[in-house]
Amino acid sequence: MSPVRIGPNAHVTLDYVLRDEDGEVLDDSRASGMPMVYVHGYGMIVPGLEAGLAGLSAGDARDILVPAEAGFGERDEELVIEIDRADLPSPDLEPGDEVTAEGPDGDEVTLVLVELTDDGAVLDGNHPLAGCVLTYAVEVREVRAATEEEVLAAAAEFGEAGYDAPLPGEPPPPALVQLGRKPS
């Protein structure tokens, strides 16, 4: 019997080490004791990683290079705003603190306080990893068919399989590079 491969509606458990362009470790699932668990094809993880995992099976290990546009997006300087310091929700906030606000569409957005001046504050609505090229060193622990409940939960939370991950045997998108490696 051939191994179950990652594809639409696969329930996947994997370990990963996330590094930035300089090789600095940003996250390590083994160190945290929290493997990544997701249902493939619903955009539960960044598109470049999801595409790079397609076709892998339990025991496979890869380094997956995810450019900014296939990860957390490019930085958008329009998301960096300056406000009056008096408009901050608390006078005790410091750079690095998160602030929630209502976005233009009425949804709640999270901004990071970047800088305080005498009378102003600079807030950044970009994801902290926006604009970064990332490398995920992954080792797939388990791949199985997702249960109906898992698929319904993924669809309810993230929308109907809107991300079209390549099927096994199809090449990954051109912006994505996979480098083979042996499991550690």
XYZ file of C-alpha atoms in Angstrom:
184
model
C 0.000 0.000 0.000
C 1.443 3.370 -0.968
C 1.794 6.045 1.708
C -0.876 8.710 2.144
C 0.369 11.920 0.561
C -0.432 15.488 1.512
C -3.203 16.806 -0.709
C -6.695 18.288 -0.423
C -8.469 17.327 2.820
C -5.406 15.619 4.321
C -4.960 16.017 8.075
C -1.253 16.752 8.589
C 0.982 16.773 11.665
C 4.546 18.005 11.237
C 7.530 19.405 13.077
C 9.257 22.502 11.766
C 12.024 24.986 12.383
C 11.300 28.440 10.969
C 14.292 30.606 9.991
C 14.598 34.084 8.535
C 16.877 35.138 5.661
C 19.858 35.354 8.017
C 19.297 31.824 9.328
C 18.051 33.029 12.725
C 15.594 30.565 14.275
C 12.224 32.277 14.746
C 10.224 29.248 15.868
C 10.888 25.579 16.580
C 7.961 23.205 17.098
C 10.065 20.560 18.834
C 11.483 23.086 21.300
C 7.970 24.341 22.071
C 6.493 20.832 22.107
C 3.792 22.018 19.710
C 3.814 20.408 16.250
C 1.899 22.085 13.440
C -1.454 20.390 12.814
C -3.692 21.464 9.932
C -6.112 20.316 7.217
C -4.542 20.800 3.784
C -6.194 23.039 1.211
C -8.030 25.529 3.436
C -5.404 28.242 3.885
C -4.803 27.356 7.533
C -1.070 27.948 6.978
C 0.813 30.354 4.705
C 0.260 29.550 1.009
C 3.926 28.960 0.154
C 4.337 26.415 2.934
C 1.067 24.692 2.049
C 2.119 24.434 -1.605
C 5.565 23.139 -0.621
C 4.072 20.387 1.531
C 1.792 19.032 -1.212
C 2.744 15.495 -2.189
C 4.867 14.739 0.888
C 4.090 11.801 3.174
C 4.909 10.770 6.750
C 8.675 10.609 7.305
C 9.520 13.062 4.515
C 11.731 16.023 5.413
C 12.311 19.157 3.331
C 13.536 22.706 3.546
C 10.842 24.891 1.999
C 11.801 28.420 0.973
C 8.812 30.769 1.162
C 9.170 34.222 -0.424
C 7.333 37.124 1.217
C 4.489 37.147 -1.309
C 3.757 33.459 -0.580
C 4.257 33.897 3.173
C 3.047 36.821 5.248
C 2.983 39.250 2.326
C 5.110 42.211 1.378
C 5.356 45.109 3.817
C 2.735 47.765 3.137
C 3.896 51.178 4.328
C 0.280 52.395 4.215
C -0.286 50.178 7.269
C 2.202 52.278 9.261
C 0.267 55.163 10.783
C 0.983 58.061 13.081
C -1.600 59.090 15.676
C -1.801 61.513 18.580
C -0.421 59.980 21.749
C -3.648 60.963 23.510
C -5.554 58.583 21.172
C -3.737 55.509 22.528
C -5.998 53.288 24.661
C -3.584 53.498 27.612
C -0.826 55.919 28.623
C 1.243 52.952 29.881
C 1.879 51.409 26.447
C 5.479 50.899 25.325
C 7.055 50.136 21.934
C 6.419 46.491 21.050
C 2.989 46.427 22.702
C -0.018 45.437 20.604
C -3.059 47.672 20.207
C -6.400 46.613 18.739
C -8.455 49.022 16.671
C -11.361 48.978 14.262
C -10.257 48.731 10.642
C -11.905 50.541 7.705
C -14.217 47.559 7.088
C -15.290 47.407 10.738
C -13.182 44.344 11.565
C -10.819 44.359 14.520
C -7.165 44.789 13.525
C -3.997 44.422 15.576
C -1.295 47.075 15.373
C 2.129 47.119 17.012
C 3.297 50.267 18.761
C 6.605 51.036 17.051
C 7.582 54.413 18.448
C 6.459 57.010 20.966
C 7.259 60.694 20.592
C 6.378 63.551 22.949
C 2.912 63.951 21.459
C 2.568 61.125 18.925
C 2.728 57.388 18.375
C 3.667 55.281 15.350
C 1.662 52.068 14.867
C 2.363 49.278 12.360
C -0.410 47.021 11.033
C 1.923 44.733 9.069
C 2.449 41.167 10.236
C 5.851 41.009 12.005
C 7.112 38.651 9.260
C 5.755 40.705 6.336
C 8.453 41.262 3.737
C 10.563 38.350 4.991
C 11.834 35.397 2.996
C 11.387 32.399 5.292
C 12.710 28.855 5.352
C 10.694 26.102 6.973
C 12.696 22.950 7.736
C 9.853 20.444 8.013
C 9.559 16.794 8.951
C 6.144 15.262 8.348
C 5.006 13.124 11.287
C 1.594 11.945 10.104
C -0.698 12.271 7.093
C -4.210 10.834 7.049
C -7.580 11.633 5.533
C -9.265 14.365 7.564
C -12.520 13.398 9.227
C -15.724 15.047 8.080
C -15.745 17.067 11.308
C -12.167 18.288 10.696
C -13.003 19.324 7.123
C -16.174 21.130 8.222
C -14.275 22.922 11.002
C -11.510 24.002 8.581
C -14.078 25.212 6.033
C -16.039 27.109 8.701
C -12.927 28.758 10.153
C -10.957 29.443 6.977
C -13.500 29.251 4.145
C -14.158 26.710 1.463
C -10.913 25.296 0.068
C -10.086 28.635 -1.535
C -6.387 27.929 -1.766
C -5.667 25.669 -4.687
C -2.659 23.671 -3.506
C -1.009 21.640 -6.258
C -1.968 17.991 -6.301
C 0.675 15.302 -5.756
C 2.811 15.021 -8.871
C 2.225 18.653 -9.889
C 5.147 21.068 -9.591
C 5.055 23.698 -6.847
C 4.525 27.332 -7.873
C 7.584 28.905 -9.534
C 8.175 31.289 -6.616
C 8.639 28.349 -4.268
C 11.825 26.330 -3.893
C 12.092 22.988 -2.111
C 15.444 21.642 -1.040
C 15.582 17.962 -0.121
C 17.227 16.913 3.121
C 17.356 13.872 5.339
C 15.297 13.711 8.541
C 17.285 14.843 11.582
